[in-house]
Short mmCIF file of C-alpha atoms and ligand atoms in Angstrom, two decimals:
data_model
loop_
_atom_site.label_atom_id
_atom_site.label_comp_id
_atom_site.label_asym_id
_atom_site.label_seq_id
_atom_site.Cartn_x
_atom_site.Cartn_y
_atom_site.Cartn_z
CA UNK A 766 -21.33 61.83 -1.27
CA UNK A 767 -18.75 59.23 -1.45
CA UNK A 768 -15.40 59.63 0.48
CA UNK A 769 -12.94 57.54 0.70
CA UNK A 770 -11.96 56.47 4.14
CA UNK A 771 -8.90 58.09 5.57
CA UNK A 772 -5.90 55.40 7.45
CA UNK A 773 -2.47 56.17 8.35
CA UNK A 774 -2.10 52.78 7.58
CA UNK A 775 1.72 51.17 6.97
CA UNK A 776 2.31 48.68 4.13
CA UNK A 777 2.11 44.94 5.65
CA UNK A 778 5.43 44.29 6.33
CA UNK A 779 6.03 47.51 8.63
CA UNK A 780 2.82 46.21 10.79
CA UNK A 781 3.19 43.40 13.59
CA UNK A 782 6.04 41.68 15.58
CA UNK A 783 8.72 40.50 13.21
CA UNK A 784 10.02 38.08 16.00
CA UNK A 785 9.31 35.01 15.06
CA UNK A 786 7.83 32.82 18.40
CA UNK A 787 9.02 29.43 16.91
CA UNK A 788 11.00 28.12 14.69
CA UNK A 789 9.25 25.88 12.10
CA UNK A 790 11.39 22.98 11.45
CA UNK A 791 11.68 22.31 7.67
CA UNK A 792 12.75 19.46 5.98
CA UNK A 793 14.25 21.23 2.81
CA UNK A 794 17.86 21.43 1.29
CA UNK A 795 20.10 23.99 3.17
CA UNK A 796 20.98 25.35 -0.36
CA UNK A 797 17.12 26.58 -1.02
CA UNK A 798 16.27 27.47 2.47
CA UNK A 799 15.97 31.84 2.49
CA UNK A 800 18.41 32.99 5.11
CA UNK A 801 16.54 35.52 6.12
CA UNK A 802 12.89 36.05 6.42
CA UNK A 803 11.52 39.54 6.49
CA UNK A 804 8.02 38.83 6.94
CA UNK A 805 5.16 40.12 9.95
CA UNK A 806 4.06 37.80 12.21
CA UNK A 807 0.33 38.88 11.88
CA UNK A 808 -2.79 37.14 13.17
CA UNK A 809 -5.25 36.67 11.32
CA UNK A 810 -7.59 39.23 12.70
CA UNK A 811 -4.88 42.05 12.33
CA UNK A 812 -4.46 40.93 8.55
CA UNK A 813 -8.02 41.15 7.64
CA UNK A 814 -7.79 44.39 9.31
CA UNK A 815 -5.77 45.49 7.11
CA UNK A 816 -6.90 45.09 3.87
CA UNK A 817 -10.35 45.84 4.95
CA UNK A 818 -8.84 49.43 5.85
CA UNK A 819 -6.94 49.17 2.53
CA UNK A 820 -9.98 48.12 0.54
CA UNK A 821 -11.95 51.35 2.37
CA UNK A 822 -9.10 53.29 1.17
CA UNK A 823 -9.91 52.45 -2.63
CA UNK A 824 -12.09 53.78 -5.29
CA UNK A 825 -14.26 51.04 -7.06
CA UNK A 826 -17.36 50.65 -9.41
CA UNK A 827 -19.21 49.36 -5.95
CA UNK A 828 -18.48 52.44 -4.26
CA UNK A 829 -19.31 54.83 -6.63
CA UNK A 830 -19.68 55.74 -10.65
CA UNK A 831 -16.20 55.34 -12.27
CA UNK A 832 -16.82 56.80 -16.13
CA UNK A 833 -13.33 56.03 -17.27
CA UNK A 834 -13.89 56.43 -20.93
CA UNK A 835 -13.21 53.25 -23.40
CA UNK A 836 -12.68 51.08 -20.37
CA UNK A 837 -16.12 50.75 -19.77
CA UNK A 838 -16.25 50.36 -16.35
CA UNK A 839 -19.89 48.77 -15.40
CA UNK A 840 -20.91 47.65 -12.44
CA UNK A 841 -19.80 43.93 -12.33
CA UNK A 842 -22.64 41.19 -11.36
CA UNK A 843 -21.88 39.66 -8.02
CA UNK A 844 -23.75 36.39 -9.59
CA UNK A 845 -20.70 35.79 -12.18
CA UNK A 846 -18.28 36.14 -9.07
CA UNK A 847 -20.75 32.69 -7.42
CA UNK A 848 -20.62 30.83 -10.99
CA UNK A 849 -16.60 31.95 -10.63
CA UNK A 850 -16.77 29.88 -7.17
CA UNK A 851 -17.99 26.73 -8.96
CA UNK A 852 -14.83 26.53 -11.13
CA UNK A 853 -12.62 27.31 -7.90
CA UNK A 854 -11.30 23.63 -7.75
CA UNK A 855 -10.34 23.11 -11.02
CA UNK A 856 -6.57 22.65 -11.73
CA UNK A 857 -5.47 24.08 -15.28
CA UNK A 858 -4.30 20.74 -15.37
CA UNK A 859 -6.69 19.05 -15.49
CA UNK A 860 -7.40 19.15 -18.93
CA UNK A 861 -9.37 16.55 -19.45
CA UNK A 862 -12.27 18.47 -17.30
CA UNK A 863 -15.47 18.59 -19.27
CA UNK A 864 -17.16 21.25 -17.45
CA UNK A 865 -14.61 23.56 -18.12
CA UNK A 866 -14.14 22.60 -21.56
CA UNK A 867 -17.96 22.76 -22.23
CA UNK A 868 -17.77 26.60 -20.67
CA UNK A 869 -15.07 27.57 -23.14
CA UNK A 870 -16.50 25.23 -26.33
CA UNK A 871 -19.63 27.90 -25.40
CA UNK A 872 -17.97 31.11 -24.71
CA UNK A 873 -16.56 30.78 -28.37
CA UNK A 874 -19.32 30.68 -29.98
CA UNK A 875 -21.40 33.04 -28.15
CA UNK A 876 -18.54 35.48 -29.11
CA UNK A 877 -18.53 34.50 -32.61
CA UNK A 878 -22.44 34.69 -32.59
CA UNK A 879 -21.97 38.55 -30.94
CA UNK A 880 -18.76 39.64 -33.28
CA UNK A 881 -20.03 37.64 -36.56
CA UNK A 882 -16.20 36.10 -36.57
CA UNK A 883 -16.59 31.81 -37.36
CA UNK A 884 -13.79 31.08 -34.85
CA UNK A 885 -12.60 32.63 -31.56
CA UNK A 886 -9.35 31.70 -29.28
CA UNK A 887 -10.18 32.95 -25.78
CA UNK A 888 -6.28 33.13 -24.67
CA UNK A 889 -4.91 36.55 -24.71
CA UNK A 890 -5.52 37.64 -21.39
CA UNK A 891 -6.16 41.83 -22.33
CA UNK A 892 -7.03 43.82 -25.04
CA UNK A 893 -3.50 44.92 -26.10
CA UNK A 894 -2.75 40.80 -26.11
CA UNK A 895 -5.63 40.12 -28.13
CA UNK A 896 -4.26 43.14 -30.48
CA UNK A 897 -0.56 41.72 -30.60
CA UNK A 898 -2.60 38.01 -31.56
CA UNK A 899 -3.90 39.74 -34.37
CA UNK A 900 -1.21 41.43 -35.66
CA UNK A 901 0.67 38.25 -35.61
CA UNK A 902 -2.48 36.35 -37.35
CA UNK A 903 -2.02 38.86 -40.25
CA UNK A 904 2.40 38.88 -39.85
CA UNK A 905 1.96 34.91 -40.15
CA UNK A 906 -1.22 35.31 -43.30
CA UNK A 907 1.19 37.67 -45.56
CA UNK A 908 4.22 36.21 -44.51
CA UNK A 909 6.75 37.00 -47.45
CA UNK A 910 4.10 39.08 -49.32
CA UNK A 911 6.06 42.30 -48.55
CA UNK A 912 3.07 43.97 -46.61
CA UNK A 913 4.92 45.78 -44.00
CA UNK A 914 2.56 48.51 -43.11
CA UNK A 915 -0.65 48.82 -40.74
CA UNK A 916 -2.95 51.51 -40.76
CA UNK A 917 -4.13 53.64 -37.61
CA UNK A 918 -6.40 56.55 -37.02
CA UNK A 919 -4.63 59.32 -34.97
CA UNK A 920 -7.71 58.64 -32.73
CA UNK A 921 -6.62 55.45 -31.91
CA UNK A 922 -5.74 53.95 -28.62
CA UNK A 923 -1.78 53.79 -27.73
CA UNK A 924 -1.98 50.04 -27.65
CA UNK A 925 -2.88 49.79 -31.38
CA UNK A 926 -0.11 51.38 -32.62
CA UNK A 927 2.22 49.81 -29.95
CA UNK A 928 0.61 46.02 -31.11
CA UNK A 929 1.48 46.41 -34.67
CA UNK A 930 5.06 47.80 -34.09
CA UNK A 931 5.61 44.79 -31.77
CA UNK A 932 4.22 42.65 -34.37
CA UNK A 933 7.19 43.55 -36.65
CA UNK A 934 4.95 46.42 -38.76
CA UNK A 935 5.95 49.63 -39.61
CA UNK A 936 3.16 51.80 -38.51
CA UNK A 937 1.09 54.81 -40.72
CA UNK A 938 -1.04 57.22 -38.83
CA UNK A 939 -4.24 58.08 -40.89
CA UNK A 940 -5.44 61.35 -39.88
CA UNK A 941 -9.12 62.38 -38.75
CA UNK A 942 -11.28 64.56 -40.26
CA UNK A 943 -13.44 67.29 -39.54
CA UNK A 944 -16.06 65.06 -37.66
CA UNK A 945 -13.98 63.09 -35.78
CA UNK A 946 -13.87 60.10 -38.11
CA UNK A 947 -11.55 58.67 -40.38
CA UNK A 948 -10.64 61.17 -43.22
CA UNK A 949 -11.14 58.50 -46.16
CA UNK A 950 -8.92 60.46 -48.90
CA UNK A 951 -5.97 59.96 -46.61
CA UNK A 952 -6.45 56.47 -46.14
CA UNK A 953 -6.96 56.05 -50.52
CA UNK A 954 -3.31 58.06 -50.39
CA UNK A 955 -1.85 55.76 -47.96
CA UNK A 956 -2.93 52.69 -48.86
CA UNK A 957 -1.03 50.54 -51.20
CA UNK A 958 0.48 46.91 -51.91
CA UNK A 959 2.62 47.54 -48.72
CA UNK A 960 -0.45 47.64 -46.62
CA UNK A 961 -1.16 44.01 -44.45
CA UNK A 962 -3.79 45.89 -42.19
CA UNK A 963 -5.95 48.87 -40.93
CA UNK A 964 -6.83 48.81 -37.36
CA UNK A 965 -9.94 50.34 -36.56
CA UNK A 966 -12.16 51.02 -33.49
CA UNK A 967 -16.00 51.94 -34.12
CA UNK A 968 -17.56 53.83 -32.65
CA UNK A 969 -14.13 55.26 -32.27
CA UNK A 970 -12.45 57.02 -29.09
CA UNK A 971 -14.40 60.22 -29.60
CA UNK A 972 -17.48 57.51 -29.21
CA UNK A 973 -18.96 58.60 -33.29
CA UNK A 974 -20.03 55.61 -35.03
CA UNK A 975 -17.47 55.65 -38.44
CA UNK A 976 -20.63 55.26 -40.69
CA UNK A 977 -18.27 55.79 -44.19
CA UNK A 978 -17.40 51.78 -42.40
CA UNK A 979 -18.35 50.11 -45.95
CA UNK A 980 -16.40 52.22 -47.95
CA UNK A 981 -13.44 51.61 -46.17
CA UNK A 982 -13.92 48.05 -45.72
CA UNK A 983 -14.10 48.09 -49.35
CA UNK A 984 -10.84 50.03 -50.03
CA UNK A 985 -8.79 48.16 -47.24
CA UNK A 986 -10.38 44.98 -49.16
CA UNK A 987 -9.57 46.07 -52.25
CA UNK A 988 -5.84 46.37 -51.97
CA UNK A 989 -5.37 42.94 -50.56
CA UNK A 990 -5.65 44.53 -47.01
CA UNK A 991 -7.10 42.89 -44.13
CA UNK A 992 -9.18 45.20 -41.26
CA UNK A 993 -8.87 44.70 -37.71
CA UNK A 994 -11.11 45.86 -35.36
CA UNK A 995 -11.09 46.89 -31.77
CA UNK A 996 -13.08 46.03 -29.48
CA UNK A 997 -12.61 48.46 -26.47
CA UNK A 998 -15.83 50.27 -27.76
CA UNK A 999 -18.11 47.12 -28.11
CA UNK A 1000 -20.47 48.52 -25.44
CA UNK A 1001 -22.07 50.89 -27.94
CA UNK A 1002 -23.08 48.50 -30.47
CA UNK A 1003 -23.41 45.55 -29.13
CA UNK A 1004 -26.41 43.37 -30.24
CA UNK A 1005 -27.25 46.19 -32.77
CA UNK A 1006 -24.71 45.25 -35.71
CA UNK A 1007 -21.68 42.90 -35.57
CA UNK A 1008 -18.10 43.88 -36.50
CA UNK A 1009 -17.82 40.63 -38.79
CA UNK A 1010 -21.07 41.81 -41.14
CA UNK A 1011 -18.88 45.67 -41.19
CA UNK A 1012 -16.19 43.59 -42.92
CA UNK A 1013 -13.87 42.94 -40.42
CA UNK A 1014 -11.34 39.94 -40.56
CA UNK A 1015 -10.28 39.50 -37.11
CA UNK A 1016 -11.39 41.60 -33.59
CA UNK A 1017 -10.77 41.24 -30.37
CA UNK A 1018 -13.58 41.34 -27.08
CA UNK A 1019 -12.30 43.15 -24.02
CA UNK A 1020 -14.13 40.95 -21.49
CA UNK A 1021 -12.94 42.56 -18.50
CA UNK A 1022 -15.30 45.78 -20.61
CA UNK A 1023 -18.21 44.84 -22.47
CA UNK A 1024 -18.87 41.84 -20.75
CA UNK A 1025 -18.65 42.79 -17.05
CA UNK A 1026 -15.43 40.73 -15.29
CA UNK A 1027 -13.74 42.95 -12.93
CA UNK A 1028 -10.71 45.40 -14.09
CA UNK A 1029 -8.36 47.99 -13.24
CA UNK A 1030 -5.46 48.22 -11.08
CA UNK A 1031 -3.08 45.67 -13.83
CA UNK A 1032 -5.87 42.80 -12.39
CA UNK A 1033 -6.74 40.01 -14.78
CA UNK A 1034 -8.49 40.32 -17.96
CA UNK A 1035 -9.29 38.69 -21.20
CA UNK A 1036 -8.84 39.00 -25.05
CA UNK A 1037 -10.20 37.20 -27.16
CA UNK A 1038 -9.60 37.34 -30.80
CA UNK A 1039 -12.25 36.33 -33.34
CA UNK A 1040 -11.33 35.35 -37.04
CA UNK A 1041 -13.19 34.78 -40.27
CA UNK A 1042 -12.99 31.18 -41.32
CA UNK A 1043 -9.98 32.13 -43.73
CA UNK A 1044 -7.62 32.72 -40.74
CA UNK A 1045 -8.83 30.29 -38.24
CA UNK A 1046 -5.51 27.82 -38.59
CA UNK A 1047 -3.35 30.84 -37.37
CA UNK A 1048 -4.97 30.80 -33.47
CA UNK A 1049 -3.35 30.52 -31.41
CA UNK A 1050 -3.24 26.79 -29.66
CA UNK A 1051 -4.85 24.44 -28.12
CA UNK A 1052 -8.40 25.22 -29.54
CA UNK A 1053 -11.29 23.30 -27.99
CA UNK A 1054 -13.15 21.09 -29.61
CA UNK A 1055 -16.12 18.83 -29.67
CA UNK A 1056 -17.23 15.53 -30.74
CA UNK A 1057 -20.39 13.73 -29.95
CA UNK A 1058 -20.60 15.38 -26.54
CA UNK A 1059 -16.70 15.18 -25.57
CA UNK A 1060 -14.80 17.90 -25.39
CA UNK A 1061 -11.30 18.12 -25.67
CA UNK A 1062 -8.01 20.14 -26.65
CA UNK A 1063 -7.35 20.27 -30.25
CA UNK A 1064 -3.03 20.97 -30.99
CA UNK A 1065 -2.94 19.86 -34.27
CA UNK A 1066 -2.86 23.52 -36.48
CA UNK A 1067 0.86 23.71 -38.54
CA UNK A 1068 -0.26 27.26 -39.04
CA UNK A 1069 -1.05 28.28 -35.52
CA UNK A 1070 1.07 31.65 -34.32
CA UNK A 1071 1.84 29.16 -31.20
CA UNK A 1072 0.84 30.00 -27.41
CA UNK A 1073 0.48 33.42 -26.45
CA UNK A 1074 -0.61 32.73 -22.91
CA UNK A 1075 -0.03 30.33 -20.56
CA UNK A 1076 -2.97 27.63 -20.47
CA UNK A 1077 -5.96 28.75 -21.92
CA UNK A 1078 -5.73 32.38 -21.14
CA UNK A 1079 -7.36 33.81 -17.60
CA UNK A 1080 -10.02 31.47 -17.03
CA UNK A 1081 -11.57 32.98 -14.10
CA UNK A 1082 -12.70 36.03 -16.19
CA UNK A 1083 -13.98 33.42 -18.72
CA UNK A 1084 -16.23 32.20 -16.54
CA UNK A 1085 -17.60 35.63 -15.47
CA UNK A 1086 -17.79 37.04 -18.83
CA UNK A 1087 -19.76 33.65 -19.77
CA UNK A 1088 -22.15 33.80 -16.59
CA UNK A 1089 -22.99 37.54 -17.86
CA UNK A 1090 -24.23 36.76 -21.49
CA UNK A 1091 -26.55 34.03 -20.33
CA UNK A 1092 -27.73 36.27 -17.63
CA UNK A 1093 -28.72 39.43 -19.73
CA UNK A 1094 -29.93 37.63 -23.06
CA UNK A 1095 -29.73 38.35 -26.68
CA UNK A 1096 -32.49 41.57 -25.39
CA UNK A 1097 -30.38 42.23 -22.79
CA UNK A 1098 -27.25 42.88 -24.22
CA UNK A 1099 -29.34 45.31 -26.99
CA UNK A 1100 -30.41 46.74 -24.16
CA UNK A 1101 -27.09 47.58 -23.17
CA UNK A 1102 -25.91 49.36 -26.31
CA UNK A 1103 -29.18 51.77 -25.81
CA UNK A 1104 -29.07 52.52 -22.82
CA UNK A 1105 -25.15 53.36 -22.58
CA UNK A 1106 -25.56 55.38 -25.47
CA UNK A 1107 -28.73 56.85 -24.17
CA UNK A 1108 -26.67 57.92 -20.67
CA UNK A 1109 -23.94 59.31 -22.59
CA UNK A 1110 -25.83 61.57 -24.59
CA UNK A 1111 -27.35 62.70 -21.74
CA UNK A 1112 -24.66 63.55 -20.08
CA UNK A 1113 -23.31 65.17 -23.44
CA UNK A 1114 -26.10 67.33 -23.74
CA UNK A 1115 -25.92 68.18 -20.09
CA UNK A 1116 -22.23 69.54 -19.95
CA UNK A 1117 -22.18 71.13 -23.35
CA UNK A 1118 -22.98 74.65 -22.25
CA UNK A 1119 -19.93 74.45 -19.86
CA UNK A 1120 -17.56 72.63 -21.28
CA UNK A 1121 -16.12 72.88 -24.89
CA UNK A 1122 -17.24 69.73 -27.19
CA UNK A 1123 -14.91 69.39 -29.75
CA UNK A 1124 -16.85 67.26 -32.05
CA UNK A 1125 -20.34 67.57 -32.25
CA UNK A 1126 -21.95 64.34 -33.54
CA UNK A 1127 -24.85 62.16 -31.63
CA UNK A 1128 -22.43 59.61 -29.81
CA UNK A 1129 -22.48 56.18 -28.96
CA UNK A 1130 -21.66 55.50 -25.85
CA UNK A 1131 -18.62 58.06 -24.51
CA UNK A 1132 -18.06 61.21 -25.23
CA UNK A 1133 -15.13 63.45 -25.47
CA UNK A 1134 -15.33 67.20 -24.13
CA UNK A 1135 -11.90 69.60 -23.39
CA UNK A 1136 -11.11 70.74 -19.92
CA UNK A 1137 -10.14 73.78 -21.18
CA UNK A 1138 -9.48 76.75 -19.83
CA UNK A 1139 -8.45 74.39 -16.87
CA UNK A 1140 -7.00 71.03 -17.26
CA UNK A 1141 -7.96 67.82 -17.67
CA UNK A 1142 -5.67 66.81 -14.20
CA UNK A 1143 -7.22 69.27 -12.31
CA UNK A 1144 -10.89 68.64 -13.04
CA UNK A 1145 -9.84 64.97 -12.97
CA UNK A 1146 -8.22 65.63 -9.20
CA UNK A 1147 -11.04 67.61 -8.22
CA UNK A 1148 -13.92 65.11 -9.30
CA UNK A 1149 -11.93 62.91 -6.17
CA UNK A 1150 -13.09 65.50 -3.56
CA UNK A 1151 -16.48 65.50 -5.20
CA UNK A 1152 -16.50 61.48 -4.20
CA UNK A 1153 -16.53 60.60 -7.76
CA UNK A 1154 -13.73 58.79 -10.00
CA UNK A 1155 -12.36 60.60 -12.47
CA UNK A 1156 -12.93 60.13 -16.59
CA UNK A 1157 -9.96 59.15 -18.91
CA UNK A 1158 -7.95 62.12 -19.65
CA UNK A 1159 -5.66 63.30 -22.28
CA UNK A 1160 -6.81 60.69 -24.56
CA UNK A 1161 -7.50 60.58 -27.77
CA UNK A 1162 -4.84 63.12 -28.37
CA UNK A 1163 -6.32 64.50 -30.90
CA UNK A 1164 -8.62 66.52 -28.47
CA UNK A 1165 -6.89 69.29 -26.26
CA UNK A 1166 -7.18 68.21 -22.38
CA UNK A 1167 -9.13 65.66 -23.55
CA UNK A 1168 -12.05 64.01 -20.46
CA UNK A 1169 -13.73 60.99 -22.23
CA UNK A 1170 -16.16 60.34 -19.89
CA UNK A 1171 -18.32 56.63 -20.52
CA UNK A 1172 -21.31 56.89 -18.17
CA UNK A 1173 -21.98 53.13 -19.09
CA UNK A 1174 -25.39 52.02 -19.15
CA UNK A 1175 -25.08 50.71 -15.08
CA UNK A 1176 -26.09 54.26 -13.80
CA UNK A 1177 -29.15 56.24 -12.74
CA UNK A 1178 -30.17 59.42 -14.04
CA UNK A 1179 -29.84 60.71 -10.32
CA UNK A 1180 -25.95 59.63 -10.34
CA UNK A 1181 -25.81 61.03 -13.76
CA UNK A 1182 -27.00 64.47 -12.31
CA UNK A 1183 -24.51 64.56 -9.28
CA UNK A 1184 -21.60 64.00 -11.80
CA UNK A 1185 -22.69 66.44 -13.90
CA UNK A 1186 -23.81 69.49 -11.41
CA UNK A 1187 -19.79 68.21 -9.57
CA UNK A 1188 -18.36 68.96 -13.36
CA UNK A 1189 -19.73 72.39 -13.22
CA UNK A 1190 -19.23 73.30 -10.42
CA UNK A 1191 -15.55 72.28 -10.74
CA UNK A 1192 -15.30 74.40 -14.32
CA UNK A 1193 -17.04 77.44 -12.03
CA UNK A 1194 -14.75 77.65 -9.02
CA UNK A 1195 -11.94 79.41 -9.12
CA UNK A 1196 -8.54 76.67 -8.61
CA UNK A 1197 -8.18 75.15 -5.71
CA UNK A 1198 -5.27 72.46 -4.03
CA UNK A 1199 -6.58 69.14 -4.90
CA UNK A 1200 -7.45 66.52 -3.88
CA UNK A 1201 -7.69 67.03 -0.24
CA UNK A 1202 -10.26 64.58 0.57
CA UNK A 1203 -8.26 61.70 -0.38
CA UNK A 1204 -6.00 59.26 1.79
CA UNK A 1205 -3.25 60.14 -0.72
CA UNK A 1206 -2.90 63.29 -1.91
CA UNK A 1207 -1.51 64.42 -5.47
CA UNK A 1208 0.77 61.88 -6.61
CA UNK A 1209 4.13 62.72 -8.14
CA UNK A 1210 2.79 60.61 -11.65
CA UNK A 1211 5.88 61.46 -13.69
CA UNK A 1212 8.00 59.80 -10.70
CA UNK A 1213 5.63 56.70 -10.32
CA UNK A 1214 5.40 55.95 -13.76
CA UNK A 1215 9.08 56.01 -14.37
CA UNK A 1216 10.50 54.49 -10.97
CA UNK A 1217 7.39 52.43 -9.95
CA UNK A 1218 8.28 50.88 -6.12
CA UNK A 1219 5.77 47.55 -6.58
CA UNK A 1220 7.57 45.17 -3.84
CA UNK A 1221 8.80 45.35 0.02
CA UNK A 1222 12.75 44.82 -0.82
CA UNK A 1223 11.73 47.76 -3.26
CA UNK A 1224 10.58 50.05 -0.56
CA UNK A 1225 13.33 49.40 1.82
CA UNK A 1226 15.63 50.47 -0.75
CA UNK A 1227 14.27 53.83 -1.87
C1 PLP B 342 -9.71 51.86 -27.54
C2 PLP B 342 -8.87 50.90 -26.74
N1 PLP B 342 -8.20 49.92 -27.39
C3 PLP B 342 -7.45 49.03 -26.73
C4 PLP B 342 -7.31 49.07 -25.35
C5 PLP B 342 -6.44 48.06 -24.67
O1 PLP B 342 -7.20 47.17 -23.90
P1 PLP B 342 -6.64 46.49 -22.58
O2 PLP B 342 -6.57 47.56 -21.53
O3 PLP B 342 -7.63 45.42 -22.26
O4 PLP B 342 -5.29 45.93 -22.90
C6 PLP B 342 -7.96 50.08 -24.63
C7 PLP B 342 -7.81 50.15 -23.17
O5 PLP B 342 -8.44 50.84 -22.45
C8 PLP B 342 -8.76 51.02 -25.35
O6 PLP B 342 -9.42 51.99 -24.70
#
């Protein structure tokens, strides 16, 4: 079993001499020069030290399985992270550099191959950025129409909701219905001339496959409405049936998910949004293009929403993402929808008969039980001292102490079976103070969430 090592270990600045031995002569201005410099004087053996205690400290898909449901957290390739060391040199500057032009000119179209979209802009560097690109495609396609509203399931992720309202849209919930999926006579009611979008994720949050998908595309369609789809829950489907052939107008890949590049933790991800030929003029800018062999930055678009990330969005998780489709294949990534939907299953089949499942339905590839009697913070503390990381909890909301647990396709059937036989043990036992096998112990989440201490000058200040 898995524990996380234990160090009474200080943050950086309250390690080493502060004492500075010399004084480094510097030929700047007086007026930018920092009067004072709080900063360790380290070497460089005490520094690696340190983060290699840190780094022992942490949880992480290398140490151990991490079935945080809809974030898909697979076990990341360390060959993308060598093709990422290629591409080390390479200034975003340098514009004109056709290697990195050719990777992109690629990615694009391997996405649009995968989604069924005819044009992709890789910029938005998350999933909620690729969702406020889209809502801004569709704000800029209507604008003056008087569509105002966007659709979203009560199932749906905060971020959808959140993207739309951003976007300027005044947001409808459309409420689920006895299975878990969209409750199509509440989305004929709500749908009108006012309607610019319905954002949809399928399979959804519970992980069910909406299979009424065609009849909705057709009602959304029908009433001038464009559908949006989110791509969080790719993994399922993936080589099996493309969002574009459902009907959708625009989607956006989580690459940092589906597609392997490392996440978590705020770190770097990527976005990007897909279109059908009808909105390609509102991507954002530059697109890449090509022309007998050269490639190059296209600006020219009057349509374009403009720049929503600086250069052209996080390449480094471009090039992982990139290295990762040519590595597993057309096969490979069908491969991947069956066996993470085989694995959760499993699991789902496993856990039923001690734990309630709220919805019943084969799932893709999460599934979505309720903690209850306990709750979902305790079991998700517990599963800690059990060595494992816990699932997503309390989401969707529409399931009472809600554990959406995404096995992913990257574990064994022997992992598997330790996670479940920790799960039942933990809905067994009687309560217990937890975790306790952790370097840090419960944290106060209300307090970090609302006064977050991310810097030193923070910390001296508390
Ligand atoms: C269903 C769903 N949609 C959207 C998002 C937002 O994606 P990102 O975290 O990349 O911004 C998430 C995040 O986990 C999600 O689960």
């Amino acid at each position: 079993m898995y524990r996380q090592a234990r160090y009474d270990e200080p943050v950086i600045n309250g390690l080493g001499r502060r004492e500075h031995d010399e004084e480094i002569e510097l030929k700047l201005s007086e007026k930018i020069k920092r009067q004072s410099f709080d900063f360790p004087e380290l070497s460089e053996a005490e520094v690696v030290r340190h983060y290699t205690r840190l780094s022992q400290m942490n949880f992480c898909v290398d140490t151990g399985m991490y079935p945080l449901g809809s974030c898909t957290m697979k076990y990341n390739p360390k060959v993308n992270e060598e093709v990422a060391r290629m591409f080390r040199d390479v200034h975003p500057y340098s514009s004109e550099a056709q290697g990195s032009l050719e990777l992109m000119y690629r990615l694009e179209k391997l996405l649009c191959e995968i989604g069924g979209f005819d044009a992709v802009t890789l910029q938005p560097p998350a999933g909620a950025a690729g969702e406020f690109t889209g809502m801004s495609i569709v704000r800029a396609y209507f604008d003056g129409k008087g569509r105002d509203e966007v659709l979203v399931p009560d199932s749906a992720h905060g971020t959808n909701p959140a993207s739309a309202a951003m976007a300027g849209f005044k947001v409808i919930e459309i409420p689920s219905d006895g299975k878990g999926c969209v409750d199509v006579e509440a989305l004929k009611a709500a749908v009108s001339d006012k309607t610019a979008c319905f954002m949809m994720t399928n399979p959804n949050t519970l992980g069910i496959f909406e299979s009424r998908i065609e009849e909705i595309t057709k009602i959304i369609h029908e009433a001038g409405a464009l559908l949006y789809y989110d791509g969080a829950n790719l993994n399922g489907i993936i080589g099996k049936v493309k969002p574009g052939a459902m009907g959708f107008d625009i989607m956006h890949f989580n690459l940092h998910k589906t597609f392997s590049t490392p996440h978590g933790s705020g770190g770097p991800g990527a976005g990007p949004v897909g279109v059908k030929r009808f909105l390609e003029d509102y991507l954002p800018l530059p697109r890449v293009r090509e022309n007998n062999g050269r490639y190059y930055l296209d600006y020219s678009s009057k349509k374009s929403i403009g720049k929503v990330h600086e250069f052209y969005g996080n390449f480094g998780v471009l090039v992982r993402a990139f290295s990762y489709i040519l590595l597993m294949g057309g096969e490979g990534l069908e491969k991947v929808a069956e066996l993470s939907t085989l694995n959760a299953n499993y699991m789902k089949e496993k856990l039923k008969k001690n734990y309630k499942l709220p919805y019943k339905d084969l799932r893709k590839h999460e599934f979505v039980l309720s903690a209850e009697p306990k709750s979902a913070n305790y079991v998700a503390k517990r599963l800690l001292d059990y060595g494992f990381h816990a699932p997503t909890i309390y989401f969707p909301l529409i399931v009472k102490e809600a554990l959406m647990i995404e096995p992913t396709e990257s574990e064994s059937r022997e992992t598997m079976d330790q996670y479940i036989s920790a799960l039942i043990d933990i809905m067994n036992e009687d309560e217990r103070e937890a975790p306790v096998n952790t370097s840090i112990r419960e944290v106060d989440v209300v307090e970090a969430t609302k006064k977050p201490v991310v810097t030193w000058e923070g910390m001296k200040h508390r």
